[in-house]
Coordinates of C-alpha atoms in Angstrom, one line a residue:
Chain A
M860 CA -149.5 55.8 130.3
P861 CA -146.4 56.3 128.1
N862 CA -143.0 56.0 129.7
V863 CA -141.3 59.3 130.1
I864 CA -138.0 57.8 131.1
E865 CA -136.9 54.6 129.6
A866 CA -133.5 53.0 129.8
A867 CA -132.3 49.6 128.6
G868 CA -129.0 47.9 129.4
L869 CA -127.1 50.8 130.8
T870 CA -123.6 49.9 131.7
K871 CA -120.8 52.0 133.1
R872 CA -117.5 51.1 134.6
Y873 CA -114.8 53.2 136.3
G874 CA -111.6 51.4 135.9
E875 CA -112.1 48.1 137.8
V876 CA -115.3 49.2 139.4
I877 CA -118.5 48.3 137.6
A878 CA -120.9 51.0 138.5
L879 CA -123.8 49.9 136.3
D880 CA -124.2 46.4 135.0
G881 CA -127.0 46.4 132.5
L882 CA -129.7 48.5 134.3
D883 CA -133.2 48.7 132.8
L884 CA -135.8 51.1 134.1
A885 CA -139.0 52.8 133.0
V886 CA -140.9 55.6 134.6
A887 CA -144.5 56.3 133.4
E888 CA -145.7 59.8 132.9
G889 CA -146.7 61.6 136.1
T890 CA -145.4 58.9 138.4
V891 CA -142.5 58.6 140.8
L892 CA -139.8 55.9 140.6
G893 CA -137.8 55.4 143.7
L894 CA -134.3 54.1 143.0
L895 CA -133.4 52.4 146.2
G896 CA -130.0 51.0 147.1
P897 CA -127.1 51.3 149.5
N898 CA -124.1 53.5 148.9
G899 CA -122.2 52.4 145.8
A900 CA -125.1 50.6 144.4
G901 CA -125.0 52.7 141.2
K902 CA -127.8 55.1 142.0
T903 CA -125.9 58.3 141.4
T904 CA -124.3 56.9 138.3
A905 CA -127.7 56.1 136.9
V906 CA -128.9 59.6 137.6
S907 CA -125.7 61.1 136.1
I908 CA -126.2 59.1 132.9
L909 CA -129.9 60.0 132.6
T910 CA -129.1 63.7 133.1
T911 CA -126.3 63.6 130.5
L912 CA -123.6 64.3 133.0
V913 CA -121.9 61.0 132.2
E914 CA -121.9 59.0 129.0
P915 CA -122.8 55.4 129.5
D916 CA -120.4 52.7 128.1
G917 CA -123.4 50.8 126.8
G918 CA -127.2 50.8 126.6
T919 CA -129.8 53.2 125.4
A920 CA -132.2 55.6 127.0
T921 CA -134.8 58.2 126.1
V922 CA -135.9 61.0 128.5
A923 CA -139.0 63.0 127.7
G924 CA -138.9 61.7 124.1
A925 CA -135.3 62.8 123.5
D926 CA -132.5 60.3 122.9
L927 CA -129.9 60.5 125.5
I928 CA -126.9 59.9 123.3
R929 CA -128.0 61.7 120.1
Q930 CA -129.9 64.6 121.6
P931 CA -128.3 65.4 124.9
G932 CA -129.2 69.1 124.5
E933 CA -132.9 68.3 124.1
V934 CA -132.7 66.1 127.2
R935 CA -131.2 69.0 129.2
R936 CA -133.9 71.3 128.1
R937 CA -136.6 69.0 129.5
I938 CA -135.1 68.0 132.8
G939 CA -134.4 69.4 136.2
L940 CA -131.7 67.9 138.5
S941 CA -131.2 68.3 142.2
G942 CA -128.2 66.6 143.4
Q943 CA -127.0 64.9 146.5
Y944 CA -124.6 67.7 147.2
A945 CA -126.4 70.9 147.2
A946 CA -125.2 72.5 144.0
V947 CA -125.9 76.1 144.7
D948 CA -123.4 78.9 144.8
E949 CA -122.8 79.8 148.4
H950 CA -121.6 83.3 147.6
L951 CA -124.7 84.2 145.7
T952 CA -128.0 84.9 147.4
G953 CA -130.9 82.5 147.0
F954 CA -132.5 84.9 144.6
E955 CA -129.3 85.3 142.5
N956 CA -128.9 81.5 142.3
L957 CA -132.4 81.0 141.0
D958 CA -132.2 84.0 138.7
M959 CA -128.9 82.7 137.3
I960 CA -130.3 79.3 136.6
G961 CA -133.3 80.9 134.9
R962 CA -131.0 82.9 132.7
L963 CA -129.0 79.8 131.8
Y964 CA -132.2 78.1 130.8
R965 CA -132.5 81.1 128.6
M966 CA -135.8 82.3 130.0
G967 CA -135.0 86.0 129.5
R968 CA -134.3 88.6 132.1
R969 CA -137.7 89.4 133.5
P970 CA -139.3 85.9 133.4
A971 CA -136.2 84.6 135.2
R972 CA -136.5 87.1 137.9
E973 CA -140.2 86.6 138.4
R974 CA -139.7 82.8 138.5
A975 CA -137.0 83.2 141.1
R976 CA -139.3 85.2 143.4
E977 CA -142.1 82.8 142.9
L978 CA -140.0 79.8 143.8
L979 CA -138.5 81.5 146.9
E980 CA -142.0 82.1 148.0
R981 CA -143.1 78.5 147.3
F982 CA -140.1 77.1 149.1
D983 CA -140.5 79.4 152.1
L984 CA -137.2 81.2 151.4
V985 CA -138.5 84.7 150.9
E986 CA -136.9 86.1 154.0
A987 CA -133.6 84.4 153.3
G988 CA -133.8 85.1 149.6
D989 CA -131.5 88.1 149.6
R990 CA -128.9 86.6 151.9
P991 CA -125.9 84.7 150.6
V992 CA -126.5 81.0 150.7
K993 CA -123.5 80.6 152.9
T994 CA -125.7 81.7 155.8
Y995 CA -128.3 79.0 155.1
S996 CA -129.0 75.8 157.1
G997 CA -128.6 72.4 155.4
G998 CA -132.4 72.1 155.0
M999 CA -132.6 75.6 153.4
R1000 CA -129.8 74.8 150.9
R1001 CA -131.6 71.6 149.9
R1002 CA -134.8 73.5 149.4
L1003 CA -133.0 76.0 147.3
D1004 CA -131.3 73.3 145.3
L1005 CA -134.7 71.7 144.7
A1006 CA -136.1 75.0 143.6
G1007 CA -133.2 75.3 141.2
A1008 CA -134.3 72.1 139.5
L1009 CA -137.8 73.5 139.1
V1010 CA -136.9 76.9 137.6
A1011 CA -137.8 76.0 134.0
A1012 CA -140.8 73.8 135.2
P1013 CA -139.3 70.8 133.4
P1014 CA -141.6 67.9 132.8
V1015 CA -139.0 65.4 134.2
L1016 CA -137.2 65.7 137.5
F1017 CA -134.3 63.9 138.9
L1018 CA -133.7 64.1 142.7
D1019 CA -130.5 62.4 143.8
E1020 CA -130.8 61.6 147.5
P1021 CA -132.7 64.7 148.3
T1022 CA -132.8 64.2 152.1
T1023 CA -129.5 62.5 152.8
G1024 CA -127.9 64.1 155.8
L1025 CA -130.8 66.2 156.8
D1026 CA -132.4 66.3 160.3
P1027 CA -135.8 64.7 160.6
R1028 CA -137.7 68.0 160.5
S1029 CA -136.1 69.3 157.3
R1030 CA -136.6 65.8 155.9
N1031 CA -140.3 66.0 156.5
D1032 CA -140.5 69.5 155.0
L1033 CA -138.9 68.2 151.9
W1034 CA -141.2 65.3 151.7
V1035 CA -144.1 67.6 151.8
I1036 CA -142.7 69.7 149.0
I1037 CA -141.9 66.7 146.8
T1038 CA -145.4 65.2 147.4
E1039 CA -146.9 68.5 146.2
L1040 CA -144.7 68.4 143.1
V1041 CA -145.9 65.0 142.2
G1042 CA -149.5 66.1 142.8
H1043 CA -148.9 68.6 140.0
G1044 CA -148.1 65.9 137.5
S1045 CA -144.3 65.9 137.3
T1046 CA -142.6 62.7 136.4
L1047 CA -139.9 62.1 139.0
L1048 CA -137.0 59.8 139.4
L1049 CA -135.7 59.8 143.0
T1050 CA -132.8 58.0 144.5
T1051 CA -132.7 57.2 148.2
Q1052 CA -131.1 55.0 150.7
Y1053 CA -134.1 54.9 152.9
L1054 CA -137.0 52.5 152.4
D1055 CA -139.4 54.7 154.3
E1056 CA -138.6 57.6 152.0
A1057 CA -139.2 55.5 148.9
D1058 CA -142.4 54.2 150.6
Q1059 CA -143.5 57.8 151.3
L1060 CA -142.8 59.3 147.9
A1061 CA -142.6 56.6 145.2
D1062 CA -145.3 54.9 143.2
E1063 CA -142.9 52.2 142.2
I1064 CA -139.6 51.2 143.7
L1065 CA -136.6 49.7 141.9
V1066 CA -134.1 48.2 144.3
I1067 CA -130.6 48.1 142.8
D1068 CA -127.4 46.6 144.0
H1069 CA -124.0 46.3 142.4
G1070 CA -125.4 48.3 139.4
R1071 CA -128.3 46.0 138.6
A1072 CA -131.9 45.8 139.5
I1073 CA -132.7 43.2 142.0
A1074 CA -136.3 43.8 142.7
Q1075 CA -139.1 46.0 141.5
G1076 CA -142.6 46.8 142.6
T1077 CA -144.7 49.0 144.8
A1078 CA -143.7 49.7 148.4
D1079 CA -146.1 47.0 149.5
D1080 CA -144.6 44.5 147.1
I1081 CA -141.1 45.2 148.3
K1082 CA -142.2 45.0 151.9
G1083 CA -144.0 41.8 151.1
M1084 CA -140.7 40.4 149.8
V1085 CA -138.9 41.6 152.9
G1086 CA -141.4 40.1 155.2
G1087 CA -143.3 43.1 156.7
E1088 CA -143.6 44.0 160.3
R1089 CA -142.8 41.7 163.1
I1090 CA -142.8 41.4 166.9
E1091 CA -139.8 40.0 168.7
V1092 CA -140.7 38.6 172.1
T1093 CA -138.2 37.2 174.5
V1094 CA -139.8 35.2 177.3
A1095 CA -138.5 35.3 180.8
H1096 CA -138.3 31.5 181.2
S1097 CA -137.1 29.3 178.5
D1098 CA -139.6 26.6 179.4
E1099 CA -142.5 29.0 178.5
A1100 CA -141.3 29.5 174.9
E1101 CA -143.5 26.8 173.5
K1102 CA -146.5 28.0 175.3
A1103 CA -145.9 31.6 174.2
R1104 CA -145.6 30.3 170.6
S1105 CA -149.1 28.9 170.7
V1106 CA -150.5 32.0 172.4
L1107 CA -149.0 34.2 169.7
A1108 CA -150.0 32.0 166.8
P1109 CA -153.3 33.7 166.2
F1110 CA -151.6 37.0 165.6
A1111 CA -149.0 35.7 163.2
T1112 CA -149.3 36.2 159.5
G1113 CA -146.6 33.7 158.7
R1114 CA -144.3 31.2 160.3
I1115 CA -143.0 32.1 163.8
E1116 CA -139.3 31.7 164.0
S1117 CA -137.3 31.4 167.2
H1118 CA -133.7 32.1 168.1
G1119 CA -131.6 33.4 170.9
G1120 CA -130.3 31.4 173.8
R1121 CA -132.4 28.2 174.1
D1122 CA -134.8 29.7 171.6
T1123 CA -136.3 32.1 174.1
T1124 CA -136.8 34.8 171.4
L1125 CA -139.8 34.5 169.1
V1126 CA -140.1 36.4 165.9
V1127 CA -143.7 36.8 164.9
P1128 CA -144.7 38.3 161.5
I1129 CA -147.7 40.5 161.9
T1130 CA -149.7 43.3 160.2
G1131 CA -151.4 46.1 162.1
G1132 CA -148.5 47.5 164.1
A1133 CA -148.8 48.7 167.7
P1134 CA -152.4 47.8 168.4
V1135 CA -151.6 44.2 167.5
L1136 CA -148.6 44.3 169.7
T1137 CA -150.7 45.5 172.6
Q1138 CA -153.2 42.7 172.1
A1139 CA -150.4 40.1 171.9
L1140 CA -148.9 41.3 175.1
R1141 CA -152.2 41.2 176.8
A1142 CA -152.7 37.6 175.7
L1143 CA -149.3 36.6 177.0
D1144 CA -150.0 38.3 180.3
G1145 CA -153.4 36.7 180.5
D1146 CA -151.7 33.3 180.3
G1147 CA -149.2 34.3 182.9
I1148 CA -146.2 34.2 180.6
G1149 CA -143.4 36.5 181.7
V1150 CA -141.9 38.7 179.0
R1151 CA -138.3 39.9 179.4
D1152 CA -138.1 42.0 176.2
V1153 CA -140.3 43.0 173.4
M1154 CA -139.9 44.9 170.2
L1155 CA -142.0 45.9 167.2
R1156 CA -139.9 46.0 164.1
R1157 CA -140.6 47.4 160.7
P1158 CA -138.6 46.3 157.7
T1159 CA -135.6 48.6 157.1
L1160 CA -133.5 48.8 154.0
D1161 CA -131.1 46.5 155.8
D1162 CA -133.8 43.9 156.1
A1163 CA -134.8 44.4 152.5
F1164 CA -131.2 43.9 151.4
L1165 CA -130.7 40.9 153.6
A1166 CA -133.9 39.4 152.2
L1167 CA -133.3 40.3 148.6
T1168 CA -129.6 39.8 148.2
G1169 CA -128.5 37.8 151.1
H1170 CA -126.1 40.4 152.2
D1171 CA -126.5 43.6 154.2
T1172 CA -126.1 47.2 153.0
A1173 CA -122.6 47.5 154.2
A1174 CA -120.5 47.1 151.0
D1175 CA -119.5 43.5 151.2
G1176 CA -121.0 42.5 154.5
G1177 CA -121.6 38.9 155.3
E1178 CA -120.6 39.4 158.9
D1179 CA -124.3 39.4 159.8
D1180 CA -125.0 37.5 163.0
D1181 CA -127.5 37.5 165.8
Chain B
M806 CA -126.1 82.8 114.9
T807 CA -128.8 83.0 117.6
E808 CA -127.1 80.1 119.3
L809 CA -123.8 82.1 119.3
L810 CA -125.6 85.1 120.8
A811 CA -127.2 82.9 123.4
S812 CA -123.8 81.4 124.2
V813 CA -122.3 84.8 124.7
G814 CA -125.3 85.6 127.0
D815 CA -124.6 82.5 129.0
G816 CA -121.0 83.5 129.3
L817 CA -122.0 86.9 130.6
V818 CA -124.3 85.4 133.2
I819 CA -121.5 83.3 134.5
A820 CA -119.1 86.2 134.4
K821 CA -121.5 88.3 136.4
R822 CA -121.9 85.5 138.9
N823 CA -118.1 85.3 139.3
L824 CA -117.9 89.1 139.8
I825 CA -120.5 89.0 142.5
K826 CA -118.1 86.8 144.4
I827 CA -115.5 89.5 144.4
R828 CA -118.0 91.7 146.1
R829 CA -119.1 89.1 148.6
V830 CA -115.7 87.8 149.5
P831 CA -113.4 90.9 149.3
E832 CA -110.6 88.8 150.9
T833 CA -110.0 87.3 147.5
L834 CA -108.9 90.7 146.3
V835 CA -106.1 90.8 148.8
F836 CA -104.0 88.5 146.7
V837 CA -104.8 90.5 143.7
L838 CA -103.9 93.8 145.5
I839 CA -101.0 92.8 147.7
S840 CA -98.9 90.7 145.4
P841 CA -98.5 93.2 142.6
I842 CA -97.4 95.8 145.2
M843 CA -95.1 93.3 146.8
F844 CA -93.6 92.4 143.5
V845 CA -93.0 95.9 142.4
L846 CA -91.4 97.0 145.7
L847 CA -89.4 93.8 146.1
F848 CA -87.9 93.7 142.7
A849 CA -87.4 97.5 142.6
Y850 CA -85.6 97.7 145.8
V851 CA -84.0 94.3 146.2
F852 CA -82.8 93.5 142.7
G853 CA -83.0 97.1 141.6
S854 CA -80.2 98.0 143.9
A855 CA -77.9 95.3 142.6
I856 CA -78.5 95.1 138.8
D857 CA -77.3 97.8 136.6
I858 CA -78.7 98.5 133.1
P859 CA -76.5 100.8 131.1
G860 CA -78.1 104.1 130.4
S861 CA -81.3 103.4 132.1
S862 CA -82.8 102.9 135.5
Y863 CA -83.3 99.2 136.4
R864 CA -86.6 100.1 137.9
E865 CA -88.0 101.4 134.7
F866 CA -86.7 98.4 132.9
L867 CA -88.2 96.1 135.5
I868 CA -91.8 97.3 135.5
G869 CA -92.6 95.7 132.1
G870 CA -91.3 92.4 133.4
I871 CA -93.2 92.6 136.6
F872 CA -96.4 93.4 134.7
A873 CA -95.9 90.4 132.5
Q874 CA -95.1 88.1 135.4
T875 CA -98.0 89.2 137.6
I876 CA -100.7 88.8 134.9
V877 CA -99.4 85.4 134.1
F878 CA -99.6 84.5 137.8
G879 CA -103.1 86.0 137.8
A880 CA -104.2 83.2 135.5
T881 CA -103.9 80.9 138.5
F882 CA -107.2 82.5 139.6
T883 CA -109.0 81.1 136.6
G884 CA -107.8 77.6 137.4
A885 CA -108.5 77.9 141.1
G886 CA -112.0 79.3 140.4
L887 CA -112.9 76.4 138.1
A888 CA -111.4 73.8 140.5
E889 CA -113.5 75.2 143.3
D890 CA -116.7 75.0 141.1
M891 CA -115.9 71.4 140.4
Q892 CA -115.3 70.6 144.0
K893 CA -118.5 72.2 145.2
G894 CA -120.6 70.4 142.6
I895 CA -121.9 73.5 140.9
I896 CA -120.3 72.4 137.6
N897 CA -122.7 69.5 137.7
R898 CA -125.6 71.8 137.9
F899 CA -124.3 73.9 135.0
R900 CA -123.7 70.7 132.9
S901 CA -127.3 69.6 133.5
L902 CA -128.6 72.9 132.1
P903 CA -129.3 73.5 128.4
M904 CA -126.6 76.2 128.3
S905 CA -123.6 76.6 126.1
R906 CA -120.8 74.1 126.8
V907 CA -118.0 76.8 126.7
A908 CA -119.9 79.4 128.6
V909 CA -118.7 78.4 132.1
I910 CA -115.0 78.6 131.1
A911 CA -115.5 81.6 128.8
G912 CA -117.4 83.4 131.6
R913 CA -114.6 82.6 134.0
T914 CA -111.8 83.8 131.7
A915 CA -113.8 86.9 131.0
S916 CA -114.4 87.8 134.6
D917 CA -110.7 87.2 135.4
V918 CA -109.9 90.0 133.0
V919 CA -111.4 92.3 135.6
Y920 CA -109.0 90.8 138.2
N921 CA -106.1 91.4 135.9
A922 CA -107.2 95.0 135.2
I923 CA -107.4 95.7 138.9
S924 CA -104.0 94.2 139.4
L925 CA -102.5 96.2 136.5
T926 CA -103.9 99.4 137.9
I927 CA -102.5 98.8 141.4
M928 CA -99.1 97.9 139.9
S929 CA -99.0 101.0 137.7
I930 CA -99.7 103.2 140.7
T931 CA -97.0 101.5 142.7
G932 CA -94.6 101.6 139.8
F933 CA -95.3 105.3 139.4
L934 CA -94.5 105.9 143.0
V935 CA -91.1 104.2 142.7
G936 CA -90.1 106.1 139.6
W937 CA -91.5 104.3 136.6
R938 CA -92.7 106.6 133.9
I939 CA -94.7 106.4 130.6
N940 CA -92.4 108.0 128.1
N941 CA -94.2 107.2 124.8
G942 CA -97.5 108.9 125.1
I943 CA -100.9 107.7 126.4
P944 CA -102.2 105.8 123.3
R945 CA -99.2 103.5 123.2
A946 CA -99.4 103.0 127.0
L947 CA -103.0 102.0 126.5
A948 CA -102.0 99.6 123.8
A949 CA -99.5 98.1 126.2
F950 CA -102.1 97.5 128.8
A951 CA -104.5 96.1 126.2
L952 CA -101.8 93.7 125.0
L953 CA -101.1 92.6 128.6
L954 CA -104.7 91.9 129.3
L955 CA -105.1 90.1 126.0
F956 CA -102.2 87.8 126.8
A957 CA -103.5 87.3 130.3
Y958 CA -106.8 86.4 128.9
A959 CA -105.3 83.8 126.6
F960 CA -103.2 82.4 129.4
S961 CA -106.3 82.0 131.5
W962 CA -107.5 79.3 129.1
V963 CA -104.3 77.3 129.8
M964 CA -105.0 77.5 133.5
A965 CA -108.7 76.7 132.9
L966 CA -107.7 73.3 131.6
V967 CA -105.5 72.8 134.6
G968 CA -108.3 73.7 136.9
L969 CA -110.7 71.3 135.3
M970 CA -108.1 68.4 135.5
V971 CA -106.9 68.6 139.1
P972 CA -108.9 67.3 142.1
S973 CA -108.7 70.4 144.2
V974 CA -108.0 74.1 144.4
E975 CA -104.7 73.5 146.3
V976 CA -103.4 71.3 143.5
V977 CA -104.1 74.1 141.0
N978 CA -101.7 76.4 142.9
N979 CA -99.0 73.8 143.0
A980 CA -99.4 72.7 139.4
S981 CA -99.5 76.2 138.1
F982 CA -96.3 77.1 139.7
I983 CA -94.5 74.4 137.8
V984 CA -95.6 76.0 134.6
I985 CA -95.5 79.7 135.6
F986 CA -92.1 79.8 137.3
P987 CA -89.9 78.8 134.4
L988 CA -92.1 80.7 132.0
T989 CA -91.8 84.0 133.9
F990 CA -88.2 83.6 135.1
I991 CA -86.5 82.2 132.0
A992 CA -87.3 85.4 130.1
N993 CA -86.2 89.0 129.9
T994 CA -88.6 89.9 132.7
F995 CA -85.9 90.6 135.3
V996 CA -82.6 90.5 133.4
P997 CA -81.8 91.1 129.8
S998 CA -81.9 87.8 128.0
D999 CA -78.6 88.3 126.1
G1000 CA -76.7 87.4 129.2
L1001 CA -78.3 84.0 129.6
P1002 CA -76.3 80.8 128.8
G1003 CA -77.0 79.2 125.4
P1004 CA -80.2 77.0 125.6
L1005 CA -81.8 79.3 128.3
R1006 CA -81.2 82.2 126.1
V1007 CA -83.0 80.6 123.2
F1008 CA -85.9 79.7 125.4
A1009 CA -86.0 83.2 126.8
E1010 CA -86.0 84.7 123.3
W1011 CA -88.8 82.6 122.0
N1012 CA -90.8 82.7 125.3
P1013 CA -94.0 84.7 124.8
V1014 CA -93.6 86.2 128.3
S1015 CA -90.4 87.8 126.9
S1016 CA -92.2 89.2 123.9
V1017 CA -95.0 90.6 126.1
T1018 CA -92.4 92.2 128.3
Q1019 CA -90.5 93.6 125.3
A1020 CA -93.6 94.9 123.7
T1021 CA -94.7 96.5 127.0
R1022 CA -91.3 98.2 127.5
E1023 CA -91.3 99.5 123.9
L1024 CA -94.8 100.8 124.2
F1025 CA -94.2 102.5 127.5
G1026 CA -90.9 103.9 126.2
N1027 CA -88.9 102.1 128.9
I1028 CA -86.1 101.1 126.6
P1029 CA -83.3 103.7 126.8
P1030 CA -82.0 105.1 123.5
G1031 CA -78.9 103.4 122.2
T1032 CA -80.0 100.0 123.4
P1033 CA -78.9 97.5 120.7
E1034 CA -81.7 96.0 118.6
P1035 CA -82.4 92.4 119.9
D1036 CA -81.1 89.6 117.6
A1037 CA -84.1 87.2 118.0
W1038 CA -87.1 87.7 115.6
P1039 CA -89.7 87.4 118.4
L1040 CA -88.1 90.3 120.3
Q1041 CA -87.8 92.3 117.1
H1042 CA -91.5 92.0 116.5
P1043 CA -92.8 91.6 120.0
V1044 CA -96.4 92.8 119.5
L1045 CA -97.0 90.6 116.4
Y1046 CA -95.3 87.6 118.1
T1047 CA -97.4 88.1 121.2
L1048 CA -100.6 88.3 119.2
M1049 CA -99.6 85.1 117.4
W1050 CA -99.3 83.4 120.8
V1051 CA -102.6 84.8 122.0
V1052 CA -104.4 83.3 118.9
A1053 CA -102.5 80.0 119.2
I1054 CA -103.1 79.5 122.9
I1055 CA -106.9 80.2 122.6
A1056 CA -107.1 78.0 119.4
V1057 CA -105.5 75.1 121.3
F1058 CA -106.7 75.5 124.8
A1059 CA -110.3 76.6 124.3
P1060 CA -111.3 73.3 122.6
L1061 CA -109.2 71.3 125.0
S1062 CA -110.7 72.8 128.1
T1063 CA -114.2 72.7 126.7
R1064 CA -113.7 69.0 125.9
R1065 CA -112.5 68.5 129.4
Y1066 CA -115.5 70.4 130.8
R1067 CA -117.9 68.1 128.9
R1068 CA -116.5 65.1 130.7
A1069 CA -115.7 66.6 134.0
T1070 CA -117.9 65.2 136.8
L1071 CA -117.7 65.1 140.4
R1072 CA -117.3 61.5 141.6

């Protein structure tokens, strides 16, 4: 598959701050690239550059066959952008917002109107469509913003943190919508701070930090690098820790680590989630080992960062301790 | 050519959007409605009772100055509107669209002509009530209104640049006062400029706000017979001089603000 978005060596600095430090990326046609990173990693800068909002200091890129620097107008004709901050006019109604965007894509009066109605329907905003956006909830605004990016049915979409700040239900609604979009063959670049979001939506994940790529692969690849799921068991009596270790060994997919006061907490890498946890607990119980605390952990972005960069997601952490 | 037409279309779409806001947030009109009334009444009754213009009523002299001042103040609206769009991120949306790069500003300055027209109407009515009259026929009066709107339109482009440069709406208001106060007060708006001390007098005579005011007074017929001809060239040819400024302001500030718009991003 040809690459629809291709960037090489993008750099950008704002005064002292290096926002992008030689970023390369490629998104194949009809696929979703998840750009994953903490706040300040350079995600928004990357999107701003690829959508022609900001000129890079260095590097080259093509988007949907148009050169970013030499043909920014062509790029704009072929993309849709939905930003982190819902960029809709709150004094206009949902319909007026979409109609305006259609007109500005120069669709003509009637096609713009028809498209606006169609999108309101698709995004479940028909009832709210003739109310000013000011009255919308956060989730509704995001949906409208996303609809705005789709007005001209562009072949390439950029979604900058589409669900940041949303409640879990609205987040799920948006995920469903985005999954549908991708099903229709759009090429999508999505930024997110959440590993589970990237996992859910992206075919390929690019982890960035300090403006450069630090890891790339499928969600499974990334999780593999991070270490996957694990059970943390704290035994009630420290002298049973060794026994517990041998009981849990058959469930482990890797080395069992131990920490905590007198090594009473065992960290067991597993696959299979809760059912495996249940079996493990049964086994411990069967051998009469008392358990004081137990936890099933999935890798979070924090874990990913710790594993990939050696620092946590807080800007310049290093204060990580157990 | 088709691109030019399309750009005009984009500008109209933006202007329409701005005008919808007047309807949805009528409170914004309060400033537009109240301040002209306030200015007319305040100057007419406070200063009007103290300042004496030989052979004329000060109130009649005053109206041209108040008109000029108020429309220059009105340009703050342009700056505030653009600053708000920047703050809310909608400029980013516009900049990601394949639309004309000047349309957002051109649409804004165009829709603000409506604000200024409303404000001029209100001021005229108020002025009429306090004794101001049109003495030179309707066509000339219309020419005066047109000139005022044209100058206001040009000045909107100055404030557009300010609006795109500052970080928030509040700053626009403060920043614009620094420009607008000297411009509207060191002029013949409220007092005849011949009485001003040396350098201020020169500034006032060449100040385009003075020429707008002078032109307005002449066209309305608010200059009493027997008033000596002004010495300064701009005030002898106020309409021409004002038009020169209109062209010059747009020629300078339209490219500057468009350039600024291209680079403006929310960070």
